[in-house]
Structure formats: structure tokens, C-alpha cells
mmCIF file of C-alpha atoms in Angstrom:
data_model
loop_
_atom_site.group_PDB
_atom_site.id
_atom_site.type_symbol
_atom_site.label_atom_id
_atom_site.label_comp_id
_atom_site.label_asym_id
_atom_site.label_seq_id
_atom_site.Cartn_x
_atom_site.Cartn_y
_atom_site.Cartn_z
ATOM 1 C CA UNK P 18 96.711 108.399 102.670
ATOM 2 C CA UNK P 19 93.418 108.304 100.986
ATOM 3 C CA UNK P 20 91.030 105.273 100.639
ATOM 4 C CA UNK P 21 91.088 103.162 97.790
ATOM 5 C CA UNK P 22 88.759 104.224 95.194
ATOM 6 C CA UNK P 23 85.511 102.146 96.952
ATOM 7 C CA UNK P 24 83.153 100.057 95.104
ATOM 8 C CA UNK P 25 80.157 100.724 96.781
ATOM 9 C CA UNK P 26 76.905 100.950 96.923
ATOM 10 C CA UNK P 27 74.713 103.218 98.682
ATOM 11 C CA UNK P 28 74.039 102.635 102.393
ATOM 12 C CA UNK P 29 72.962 103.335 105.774
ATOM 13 C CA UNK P 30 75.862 104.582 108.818
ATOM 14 C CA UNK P 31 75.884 101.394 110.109
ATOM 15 C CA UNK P 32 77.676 98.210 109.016
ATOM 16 C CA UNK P 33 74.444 96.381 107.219
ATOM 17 C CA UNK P 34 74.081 93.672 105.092
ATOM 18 C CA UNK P 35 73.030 96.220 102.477
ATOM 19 C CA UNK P 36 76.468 98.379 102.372
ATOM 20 C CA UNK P 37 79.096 97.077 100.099
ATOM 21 C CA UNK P 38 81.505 99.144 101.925
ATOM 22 C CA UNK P 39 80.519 97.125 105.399
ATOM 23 C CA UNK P 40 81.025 94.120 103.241
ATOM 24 C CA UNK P 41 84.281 95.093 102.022
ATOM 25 C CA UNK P 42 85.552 96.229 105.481
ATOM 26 C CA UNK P 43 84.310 92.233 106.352
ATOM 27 C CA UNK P 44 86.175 90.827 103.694
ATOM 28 C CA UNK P 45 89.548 92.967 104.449
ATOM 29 C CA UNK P 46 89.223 91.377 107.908
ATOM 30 C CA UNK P 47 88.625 88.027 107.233
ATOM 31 C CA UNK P 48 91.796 88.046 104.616
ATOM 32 C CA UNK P 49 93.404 89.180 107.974
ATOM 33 C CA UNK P 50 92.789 86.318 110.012
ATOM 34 C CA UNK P 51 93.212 83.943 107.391
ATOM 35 C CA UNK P 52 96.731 85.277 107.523
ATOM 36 C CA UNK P 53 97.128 84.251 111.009
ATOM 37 C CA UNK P 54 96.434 87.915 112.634
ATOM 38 C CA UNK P 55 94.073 88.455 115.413
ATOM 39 C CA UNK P 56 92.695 91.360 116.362
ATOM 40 C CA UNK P 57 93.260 92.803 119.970
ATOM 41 C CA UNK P 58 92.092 96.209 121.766
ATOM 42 C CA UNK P 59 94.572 97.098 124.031
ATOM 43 C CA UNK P 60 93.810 99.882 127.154
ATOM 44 C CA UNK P 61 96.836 101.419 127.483
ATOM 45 C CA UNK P 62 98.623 103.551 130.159
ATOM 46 C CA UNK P 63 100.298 106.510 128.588
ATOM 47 C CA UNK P 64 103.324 107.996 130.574
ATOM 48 C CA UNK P 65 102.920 111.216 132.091
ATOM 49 C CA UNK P 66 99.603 111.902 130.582
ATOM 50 C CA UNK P 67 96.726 110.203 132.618
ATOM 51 C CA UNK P 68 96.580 106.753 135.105
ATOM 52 C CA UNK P 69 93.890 105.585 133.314
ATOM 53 C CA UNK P 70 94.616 102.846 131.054
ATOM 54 C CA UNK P 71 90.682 103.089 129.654
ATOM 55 C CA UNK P 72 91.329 106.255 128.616
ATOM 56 C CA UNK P 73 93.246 105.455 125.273
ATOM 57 C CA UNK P 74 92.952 102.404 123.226
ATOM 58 C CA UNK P 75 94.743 101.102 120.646
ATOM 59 C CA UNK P 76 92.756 98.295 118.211
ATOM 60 C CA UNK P 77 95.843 96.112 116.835
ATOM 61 C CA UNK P 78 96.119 93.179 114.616
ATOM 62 C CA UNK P 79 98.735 90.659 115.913
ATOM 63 C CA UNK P 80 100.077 87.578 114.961
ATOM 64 C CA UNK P 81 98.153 84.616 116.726
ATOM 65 C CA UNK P 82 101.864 83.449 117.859
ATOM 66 C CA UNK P 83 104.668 85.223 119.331
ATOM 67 C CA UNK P 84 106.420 87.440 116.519
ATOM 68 C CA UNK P 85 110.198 86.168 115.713
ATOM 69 C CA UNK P 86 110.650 89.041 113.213
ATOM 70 C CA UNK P 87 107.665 91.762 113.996
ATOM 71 C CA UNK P 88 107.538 94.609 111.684
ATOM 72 C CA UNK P 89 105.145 96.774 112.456
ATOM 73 C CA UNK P 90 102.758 98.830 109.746
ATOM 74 C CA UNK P 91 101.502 102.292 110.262
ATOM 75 C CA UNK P 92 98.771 102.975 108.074
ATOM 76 C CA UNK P 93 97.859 107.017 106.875
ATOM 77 C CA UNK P 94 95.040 108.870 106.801
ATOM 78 C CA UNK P 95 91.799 107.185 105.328
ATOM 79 C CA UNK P 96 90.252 103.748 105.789
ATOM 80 C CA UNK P 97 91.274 101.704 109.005
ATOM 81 C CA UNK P 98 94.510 99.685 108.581
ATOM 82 C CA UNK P 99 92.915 96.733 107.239
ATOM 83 C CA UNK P 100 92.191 98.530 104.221
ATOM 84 C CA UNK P 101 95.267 99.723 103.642
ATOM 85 C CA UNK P 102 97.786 96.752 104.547
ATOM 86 C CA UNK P 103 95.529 93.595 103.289
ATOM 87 C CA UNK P 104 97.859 93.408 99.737
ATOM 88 C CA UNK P 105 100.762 93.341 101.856
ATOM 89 C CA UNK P 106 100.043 90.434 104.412
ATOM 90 C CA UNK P 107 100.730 87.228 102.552
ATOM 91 C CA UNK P 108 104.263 88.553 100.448
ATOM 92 C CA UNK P 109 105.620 89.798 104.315
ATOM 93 C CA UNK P 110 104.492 86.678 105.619
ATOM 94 C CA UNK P 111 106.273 84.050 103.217
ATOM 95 C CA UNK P 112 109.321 86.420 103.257
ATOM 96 C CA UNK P 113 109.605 85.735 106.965
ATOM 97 C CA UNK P 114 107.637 88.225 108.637
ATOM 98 C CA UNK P 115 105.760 89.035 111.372
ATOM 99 C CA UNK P 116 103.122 91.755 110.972
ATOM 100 C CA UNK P 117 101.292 94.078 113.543
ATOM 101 C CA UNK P 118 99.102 96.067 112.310
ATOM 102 C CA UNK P 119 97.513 98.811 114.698
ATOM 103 C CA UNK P 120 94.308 101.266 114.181
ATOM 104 C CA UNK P 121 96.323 104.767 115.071
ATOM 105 C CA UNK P 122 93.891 106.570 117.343
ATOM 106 C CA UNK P 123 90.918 108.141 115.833
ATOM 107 C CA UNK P 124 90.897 105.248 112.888
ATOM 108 C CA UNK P 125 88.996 102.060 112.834
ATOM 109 C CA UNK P 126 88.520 100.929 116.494
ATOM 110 C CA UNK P 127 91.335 103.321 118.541
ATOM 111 C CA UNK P 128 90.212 106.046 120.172
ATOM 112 C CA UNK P 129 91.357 108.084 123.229
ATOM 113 C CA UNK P 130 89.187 110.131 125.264
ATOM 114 C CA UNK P 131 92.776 112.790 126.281
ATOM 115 C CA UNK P 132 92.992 115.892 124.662
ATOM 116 C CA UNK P 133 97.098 115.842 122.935
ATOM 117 C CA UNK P 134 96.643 115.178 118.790
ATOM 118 C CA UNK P 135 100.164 115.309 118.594
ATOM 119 C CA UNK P 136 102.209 112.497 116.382
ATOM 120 C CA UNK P 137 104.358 112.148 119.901
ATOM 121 C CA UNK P 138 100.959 111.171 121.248
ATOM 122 C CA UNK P 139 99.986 108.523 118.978
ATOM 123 C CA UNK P 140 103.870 107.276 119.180
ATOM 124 C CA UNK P 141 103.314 106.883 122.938
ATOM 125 C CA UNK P 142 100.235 105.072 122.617
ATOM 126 C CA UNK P 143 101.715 102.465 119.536
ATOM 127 C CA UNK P 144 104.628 101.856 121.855
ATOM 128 C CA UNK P 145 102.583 101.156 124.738
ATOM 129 C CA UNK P 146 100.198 98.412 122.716
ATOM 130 C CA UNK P 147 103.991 96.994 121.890
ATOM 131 C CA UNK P 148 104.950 96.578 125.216
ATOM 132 C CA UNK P 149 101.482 95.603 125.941
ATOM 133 C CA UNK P 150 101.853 92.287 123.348
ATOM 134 C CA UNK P 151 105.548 91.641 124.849
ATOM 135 C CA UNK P 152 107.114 93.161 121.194
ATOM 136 C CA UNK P 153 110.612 94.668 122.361
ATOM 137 C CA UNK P 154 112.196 95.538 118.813
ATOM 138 C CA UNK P 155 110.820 95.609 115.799
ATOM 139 C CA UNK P 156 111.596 96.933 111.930
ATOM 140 C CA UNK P 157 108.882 99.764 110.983
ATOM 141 C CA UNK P 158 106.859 100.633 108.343
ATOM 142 C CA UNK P 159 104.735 104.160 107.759
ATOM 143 C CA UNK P 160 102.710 105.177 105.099
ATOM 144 C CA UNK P 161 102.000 109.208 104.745
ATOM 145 C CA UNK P 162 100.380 110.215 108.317
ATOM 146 C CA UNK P 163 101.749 106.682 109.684
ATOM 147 C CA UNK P 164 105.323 107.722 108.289
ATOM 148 C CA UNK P 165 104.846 110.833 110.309
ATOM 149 C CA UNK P 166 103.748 108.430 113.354
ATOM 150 C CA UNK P 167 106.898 106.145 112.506
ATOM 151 C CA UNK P 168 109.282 108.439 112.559
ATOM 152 C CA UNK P 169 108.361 110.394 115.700
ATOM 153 C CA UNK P 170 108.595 106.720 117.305
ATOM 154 C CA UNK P 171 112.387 105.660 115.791
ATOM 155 C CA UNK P 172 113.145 109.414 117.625
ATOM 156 C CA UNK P 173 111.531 108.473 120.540
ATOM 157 C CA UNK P 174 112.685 104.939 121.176
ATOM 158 C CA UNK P 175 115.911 104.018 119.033
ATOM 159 C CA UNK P 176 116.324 100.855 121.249
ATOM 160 C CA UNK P 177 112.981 99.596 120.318
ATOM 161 C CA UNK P 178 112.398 101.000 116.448
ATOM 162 C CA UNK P 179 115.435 99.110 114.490
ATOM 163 C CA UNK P 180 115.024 100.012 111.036
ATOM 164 C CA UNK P 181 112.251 102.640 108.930
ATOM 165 C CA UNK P 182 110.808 102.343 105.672
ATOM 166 C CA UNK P 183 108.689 105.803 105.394
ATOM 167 C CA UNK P 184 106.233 105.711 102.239
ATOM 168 C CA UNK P 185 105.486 109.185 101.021
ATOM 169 C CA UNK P 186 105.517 110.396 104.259
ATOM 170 C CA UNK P 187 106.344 113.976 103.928
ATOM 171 C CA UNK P 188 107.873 114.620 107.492
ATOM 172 C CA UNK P 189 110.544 117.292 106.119
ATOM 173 C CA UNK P 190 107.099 119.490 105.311
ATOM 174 C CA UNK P 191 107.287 123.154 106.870
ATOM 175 C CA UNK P 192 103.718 125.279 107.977
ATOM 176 C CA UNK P 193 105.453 128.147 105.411
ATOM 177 C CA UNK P 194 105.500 125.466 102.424
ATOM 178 C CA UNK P 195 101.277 125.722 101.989
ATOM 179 C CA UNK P 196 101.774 129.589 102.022
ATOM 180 C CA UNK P 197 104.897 129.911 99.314
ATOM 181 C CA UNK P 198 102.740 126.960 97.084
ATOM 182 C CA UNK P 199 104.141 123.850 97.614
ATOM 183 C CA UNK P 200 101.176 121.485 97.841
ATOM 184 C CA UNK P 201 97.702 121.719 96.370
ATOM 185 C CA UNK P 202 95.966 123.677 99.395
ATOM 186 C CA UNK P 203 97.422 126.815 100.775
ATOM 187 C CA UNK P 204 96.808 126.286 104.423
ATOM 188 C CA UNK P 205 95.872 123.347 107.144
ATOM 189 C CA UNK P 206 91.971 124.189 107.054
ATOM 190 C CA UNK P 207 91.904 123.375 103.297
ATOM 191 C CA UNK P 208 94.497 120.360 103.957
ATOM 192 C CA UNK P 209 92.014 119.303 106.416
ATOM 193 C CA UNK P 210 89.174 119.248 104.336
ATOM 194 C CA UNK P 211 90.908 117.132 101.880
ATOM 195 C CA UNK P 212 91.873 114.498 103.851
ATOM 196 C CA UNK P 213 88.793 114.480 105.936
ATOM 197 C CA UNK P 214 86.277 114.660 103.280
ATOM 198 C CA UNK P 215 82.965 114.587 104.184
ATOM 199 C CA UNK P 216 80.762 114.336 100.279
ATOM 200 C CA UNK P 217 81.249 112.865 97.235
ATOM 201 C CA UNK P 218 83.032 115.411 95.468
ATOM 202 C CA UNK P 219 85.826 116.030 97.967
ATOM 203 C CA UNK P 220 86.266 112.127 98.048
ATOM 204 C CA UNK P 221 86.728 112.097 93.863
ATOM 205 C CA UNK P 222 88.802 115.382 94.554
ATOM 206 C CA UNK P 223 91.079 113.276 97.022
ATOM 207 C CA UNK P 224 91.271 110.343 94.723
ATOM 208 C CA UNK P 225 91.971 112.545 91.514
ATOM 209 C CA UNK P 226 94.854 113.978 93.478
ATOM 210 C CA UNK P 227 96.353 110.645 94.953
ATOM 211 C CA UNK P 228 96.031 108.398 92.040
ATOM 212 C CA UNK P 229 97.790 108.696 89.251
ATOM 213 C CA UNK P 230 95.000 106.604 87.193
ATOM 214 C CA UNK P 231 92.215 107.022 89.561
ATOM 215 C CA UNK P 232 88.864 105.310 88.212
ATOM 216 C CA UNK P 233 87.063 107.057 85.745
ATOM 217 C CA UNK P 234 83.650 106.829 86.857
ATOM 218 C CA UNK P 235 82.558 107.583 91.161
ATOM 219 C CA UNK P 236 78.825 107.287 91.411
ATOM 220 C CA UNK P 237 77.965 109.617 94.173
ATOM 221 C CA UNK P 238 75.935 106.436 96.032
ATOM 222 C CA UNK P 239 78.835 103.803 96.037
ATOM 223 C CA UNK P 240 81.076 107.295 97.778
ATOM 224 C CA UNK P 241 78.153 108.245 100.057
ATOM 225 C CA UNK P 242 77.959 104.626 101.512
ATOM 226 C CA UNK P 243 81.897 104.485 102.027
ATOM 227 C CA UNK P 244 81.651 108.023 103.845
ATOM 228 C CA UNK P 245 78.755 106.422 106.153
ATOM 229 C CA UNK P 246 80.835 102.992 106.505
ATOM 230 C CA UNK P 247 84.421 104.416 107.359
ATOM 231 C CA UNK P 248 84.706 108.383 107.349
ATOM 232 C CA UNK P 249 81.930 109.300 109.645
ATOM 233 C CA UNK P 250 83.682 108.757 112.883
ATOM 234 C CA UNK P 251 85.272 111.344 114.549
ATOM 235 C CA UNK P 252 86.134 114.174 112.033
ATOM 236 C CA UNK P 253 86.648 116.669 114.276
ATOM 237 C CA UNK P 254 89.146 114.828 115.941
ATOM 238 C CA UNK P 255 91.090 113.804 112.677
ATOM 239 C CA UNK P 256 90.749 117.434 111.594
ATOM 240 C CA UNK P 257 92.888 118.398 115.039
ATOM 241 C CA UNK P 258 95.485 115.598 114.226
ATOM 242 C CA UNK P 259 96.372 117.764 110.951
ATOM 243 C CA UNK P 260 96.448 120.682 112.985
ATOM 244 C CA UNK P 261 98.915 119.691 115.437
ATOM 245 C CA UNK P 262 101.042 118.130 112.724
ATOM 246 C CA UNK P 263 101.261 121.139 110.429
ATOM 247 C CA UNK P 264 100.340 124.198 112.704
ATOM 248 C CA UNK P 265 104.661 125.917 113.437
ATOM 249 C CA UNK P 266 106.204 122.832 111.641
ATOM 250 C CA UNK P 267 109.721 123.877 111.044
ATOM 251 C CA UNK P 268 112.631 121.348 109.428
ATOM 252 C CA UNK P 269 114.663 122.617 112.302
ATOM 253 C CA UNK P 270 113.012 121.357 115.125
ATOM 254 C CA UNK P 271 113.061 117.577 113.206
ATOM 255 C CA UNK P 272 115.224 115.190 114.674
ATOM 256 C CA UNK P 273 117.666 113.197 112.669
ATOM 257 C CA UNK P 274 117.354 109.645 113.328
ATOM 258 C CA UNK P 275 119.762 107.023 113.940
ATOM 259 C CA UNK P 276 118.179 104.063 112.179
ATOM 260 C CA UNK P 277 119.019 102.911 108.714
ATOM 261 C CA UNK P 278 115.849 104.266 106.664
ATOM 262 C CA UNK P 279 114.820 102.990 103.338
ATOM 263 C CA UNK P 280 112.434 106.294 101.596
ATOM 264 C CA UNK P 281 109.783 105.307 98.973
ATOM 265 C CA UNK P 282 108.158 108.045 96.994
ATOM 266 C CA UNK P 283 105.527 108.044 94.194
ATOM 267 C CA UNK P 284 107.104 110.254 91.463
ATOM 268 C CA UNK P 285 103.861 112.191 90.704
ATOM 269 C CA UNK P 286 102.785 112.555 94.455
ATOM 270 C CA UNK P 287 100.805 115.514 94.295
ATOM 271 C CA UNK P 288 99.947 115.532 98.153
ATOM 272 C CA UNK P 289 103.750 115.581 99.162
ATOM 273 C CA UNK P 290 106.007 116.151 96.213
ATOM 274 C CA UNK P 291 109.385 115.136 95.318
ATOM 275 C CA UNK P 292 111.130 117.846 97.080
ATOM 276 C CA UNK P 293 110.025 116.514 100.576
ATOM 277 C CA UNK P 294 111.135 113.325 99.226
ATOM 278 C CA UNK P 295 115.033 114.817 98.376
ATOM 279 C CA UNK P 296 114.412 116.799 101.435
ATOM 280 C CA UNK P 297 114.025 114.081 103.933
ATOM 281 C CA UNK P 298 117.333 112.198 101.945
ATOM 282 C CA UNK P 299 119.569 115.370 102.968
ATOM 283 C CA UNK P 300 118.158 115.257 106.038
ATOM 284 C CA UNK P 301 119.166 111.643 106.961
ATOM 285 C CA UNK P 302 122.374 111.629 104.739
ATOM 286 C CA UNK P 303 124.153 108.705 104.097
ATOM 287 C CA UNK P 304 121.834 106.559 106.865
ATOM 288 C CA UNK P 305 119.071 106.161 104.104
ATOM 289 C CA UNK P 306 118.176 105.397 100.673
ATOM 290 C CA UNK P 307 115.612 107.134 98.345
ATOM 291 C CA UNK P 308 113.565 104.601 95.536
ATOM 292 C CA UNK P 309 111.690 106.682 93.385
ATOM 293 C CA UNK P 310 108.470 104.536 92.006
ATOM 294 C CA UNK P 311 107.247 106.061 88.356
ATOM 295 C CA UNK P 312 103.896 105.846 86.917
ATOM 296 C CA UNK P 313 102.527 106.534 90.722
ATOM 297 C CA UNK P 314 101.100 109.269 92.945
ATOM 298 C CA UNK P 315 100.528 109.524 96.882
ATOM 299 C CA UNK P 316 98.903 106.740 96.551
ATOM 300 C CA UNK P 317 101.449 104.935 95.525
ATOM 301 C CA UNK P 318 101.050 101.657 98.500
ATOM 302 C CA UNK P 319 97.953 101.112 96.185
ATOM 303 C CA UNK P 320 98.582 101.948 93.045
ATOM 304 C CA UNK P 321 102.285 99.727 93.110
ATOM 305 C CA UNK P 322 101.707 97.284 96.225
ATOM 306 C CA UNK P 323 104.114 94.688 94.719
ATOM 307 C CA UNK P 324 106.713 97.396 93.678
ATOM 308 C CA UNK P 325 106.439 99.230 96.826
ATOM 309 C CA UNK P 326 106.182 95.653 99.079
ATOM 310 C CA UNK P 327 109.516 93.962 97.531
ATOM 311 C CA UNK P 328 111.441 97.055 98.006
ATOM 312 C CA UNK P 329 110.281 96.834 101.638
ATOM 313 C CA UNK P 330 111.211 93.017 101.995
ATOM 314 C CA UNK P 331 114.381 93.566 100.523
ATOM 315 C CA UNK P 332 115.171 96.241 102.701
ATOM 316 C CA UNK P 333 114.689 94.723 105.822
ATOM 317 C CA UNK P 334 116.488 91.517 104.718
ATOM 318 C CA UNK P 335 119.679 93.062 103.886
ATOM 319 C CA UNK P 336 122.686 93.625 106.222
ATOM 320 C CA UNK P 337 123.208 97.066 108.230
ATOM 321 C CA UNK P 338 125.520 98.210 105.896
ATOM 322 C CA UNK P 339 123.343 97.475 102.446
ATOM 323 C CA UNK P 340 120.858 98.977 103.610
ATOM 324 C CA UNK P 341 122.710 102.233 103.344
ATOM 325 C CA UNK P 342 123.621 104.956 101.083
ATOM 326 C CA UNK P 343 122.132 103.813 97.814
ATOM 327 C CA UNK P 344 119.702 106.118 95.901
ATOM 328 C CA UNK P 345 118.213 104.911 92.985
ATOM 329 C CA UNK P 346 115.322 105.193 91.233
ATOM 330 C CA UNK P 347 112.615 101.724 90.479
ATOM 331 C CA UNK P 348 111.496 101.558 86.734
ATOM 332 C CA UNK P 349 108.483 100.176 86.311
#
């Protein structure tokens, strides 16, 4: 998931008063707790790797009261969560729902000092903040590297993970498909130095390939301060979470699972194109549905928030068996 085109201007690493990007990532949060989220971080133990709960944190916002109907939002790769779910707080909200909304390690304020990158690693450790906040079952949401978070957890823990929504999440993806020319970068090095850029071009390079209309004009100082503000932290780390999601990915070794799953998929997704999309349908069968959102890339959670956010809410308010088996494709 890349970060929304930022309106910046130039700035030092840290969060000034001088960096629009600092102010922006101020303003994201306030809309946050003026939605009646608070913002915990949350040691957690993680099973079988190490005792020590201060090894791994997780940074989550959480309602200020207990959740009646918690759906929980997995942000990709990019900008910390609050940049990603702000446009989505108030509609979820009035429609009756609860959001959390966790940093996944490595993002914002999560971090871990263990050694596993693995998507079964950051599953553990969003689980554990759950149970951590008293959150037994809850309906999911996962945008691109989230979706790949999301689904690993609705494998993991069917009891807990009732129903998935994945957003261009590209989980059906094989190692072989950068070699034979699927996506725009022929192996995980150059996927990770797309998604992790580190200068101005590779950040207008990312948004030119996520945005169907991305802005027309990206003064190298307004992307320079955003890098400083939100992409400086831990890029080696983020470049070994694309390597242990990619590196000997095979379809076959993907579970198939058991919850209803609604699929949402930018038409012109570049990133992760419409064949993982039909790919990940046939893989599920007759448990999901596939809604195809025109006019829209990767970035299609920001380019089409209402689109994308009322399929969502209608998803997760229908019955079991509505929630099944029905392809279409949203006309915009």
C-alpha cells in the first residue's frame, strides 16, 4: 500500500513544527481520537518464540469503550495506520462499528526486537494485542500487505477471525510470477525497493504505479520531508518483511479459509493485477465474493474510500449466507 500522495513541505527527521508531514501525521491522529479511539502500546508475549513480553510491541488504536462489534483494520505497506484508515472511521462508526486499528510491526510505533519477518509472525503478535484488549471475535479487514497479515490470521485462528474483507491483497501471488512478468518488477529486491522507497523519484514512481490519477506535480521537498517524517524508520527491516513474504511463495502451500470473504480489487491495480484477484476467487470458491472497483489502481482504499468503505459495511451487515457466492463488478 503506498502513502497518499503527501503535501509537504520540506523538513527535518524529526516531527517539528516546520514539517507538514509531522503536521499531517498530528492531524490524522487527532481525527482519531475525536472518533473515540485511543491509542495503546501493548508488550506482548508471543507463543513459542521468546518470554519476553518487551520484546515485541504492538501500537493499537482502540475504542475508548469496550467494542460490541470490533472489526479490526490491517493497514499495508506505507504510512502508519492512521494514515491509511482516517476516511474510514466515522462511516464504520455510525454503521455500528467498532474499530481497532493496530501499527503492524515495523510501522508507526510497533516494533519487535525477534528476528521472524514472517506474515505468521505479525499474525501472532495482532492476535496477542487482541487478547491483550479482551477482543475475542472480531470481523477483519486487510489492505495489500495487511490482507496478507489478515488472511494468515483467519488461517490461524478461525474461532477468533469471523469474517474477511481483503483489499487488493494479492495473497494467491507465486515467487515464479515476478520471473514469467506478472507485476512491474521482476524479482523481490526490485519489489523491495518500490515499496520501501527511499528518494523522491522512487516515491513518484510508487505513486504513478498505485494511482490511477496520481497528482500531477511532486516537488522533490514536500517528498523528501514525508520520507524524513514516516519512511525513515527501519527499512531494512521492512525490506526483510517482503522477503519472507515472496521468497518460495507457492499457491499450493496457501490455505483455504473457512470464513465468508468479501474480495475488493482496483481494476487497473498495477502492483497486483486482476489475475490474483480471479485467482484468490477460485481459490476460496463459493465462500467469497469478488467487487471489481473501475476507474482505480492499488490504491484503490484512497482513490474510492466511499466505494470501497460501503461495500465493506454492507458486507459485514449481511447474513452468513448473503455474504456468499455473489461476484459482481461496482460501476462507478
Amino acid at each position: 500500500m503506498p502513502p497518499p500522495p503527501p503535501p509537504a513541505a520540506a523538513g527535518g527527521g524529526r516531527r517539528s513544527i516546520l514539517s507538514f508531514a509531522a503536521a499531517r501525521d498530528r492531524c490524522f491522529s487527532r481525527r482519531f481520537l475525536r472518533a473515540g479511539l485511543r491509542p495503546l502500546a501493548i508488550p506482548v508475549p508471543i507463543a513459542g518464540a521468546d518470554a519476553d513480553a518487551a520484546a515485541t510491541t504492538v501500537h493499537v488504536w482502540v475504542p475508548a469503550n469496550p467494542p460490541r462489534n470490533p472489526l479490526l483494520l490491517l493497514h499495508g505497506f506505507g504510512a502508519s495506520a492512521t494514515w491509511q484508515w482516517a476516511p474510514y472511521l466515522r462511516p464504520l462508526i455510525a454503521a455500528g462499528f467498532d474499530p481497532i486499528v493496530p501499527d503492524l510491526l515495523f510501522f508507526g510505533a510497533s516494533s519487535t526486537r525477534l528476528a521472524d519477518r514472517s506474515d505468521a509472525f505479525q499474525a501472532r503478535s495482532v492476535m496477542a494485542a487482541m487478547d491483550a484488549i479482551g477482543v475475542a471475535r472480531f470481523g477483519l479487514v486487510g489492505v495489500s500487505y495487511g490482507g496478507f497479515v489478515g488472511y494468515r490470521m483467519a488461517a490461524m485462528f478461525p474461532e477468533a477471525v469471523e469474517r474477511v474483507a481483503l483489499v487488493c491483497a494479492g495473497v494467491c501471488l507465486e515467487e515464479k510470477d515476478l520471473a514469467e512478468g506478472l507485476f512491474p518488477v521482476a524479482g523481490v529486491g526490485e519489489a523491495a525497493a518500490l515499496l520501501v522507497p527511499r528518494r523522491p523519484e522512487e516515491v513518484r514512481r510508487l505513486v504513478r504505479l498505485t494511482f490511477v490519477r496520481p497528482p500531477c506535480i511532486m516537488p522533490s521537498c514536500f517528498l523528501w520531508d514525508y520520507i524524513k517524517v514516516m519512511g525513515s524508520d527501519y527499512i531494512q527491516e521492512k525490506t526483510e518483511l517482503l522477503y519472507a513474504l515472496i521468497n518460495e511463495r507457492q499457491l499450493s502451500n496457501l490455505p483455504r479459509i473457512s470464513q465468508p470473504t468479501l474480495i475488493v480489487w482496483g481494476e487497473r491495480d498495477r502492483v497486483f493485477p486482476m489475475e490474483l484477484a480471479h485467482r484468490l476467487k477460485r481459490h476460496l470458491g463459493d465462500n467469497s465474493r469478488l467487487v471489481v472497483i473501475r476507474n482505480a489502481g492499488h490504491a484503490v482504499n484512497l482513490e474510492k474510500p466511499k466505494d470501497v468503505c460501503r461495500n465493506i459495511i454492507e458486507f459485514f451487515q449481511e447474513p452468513v449466507a448473503e455474504a456468499l457466492n455473489d461476484e459482481k463488478v461496482s460501476i462507478l
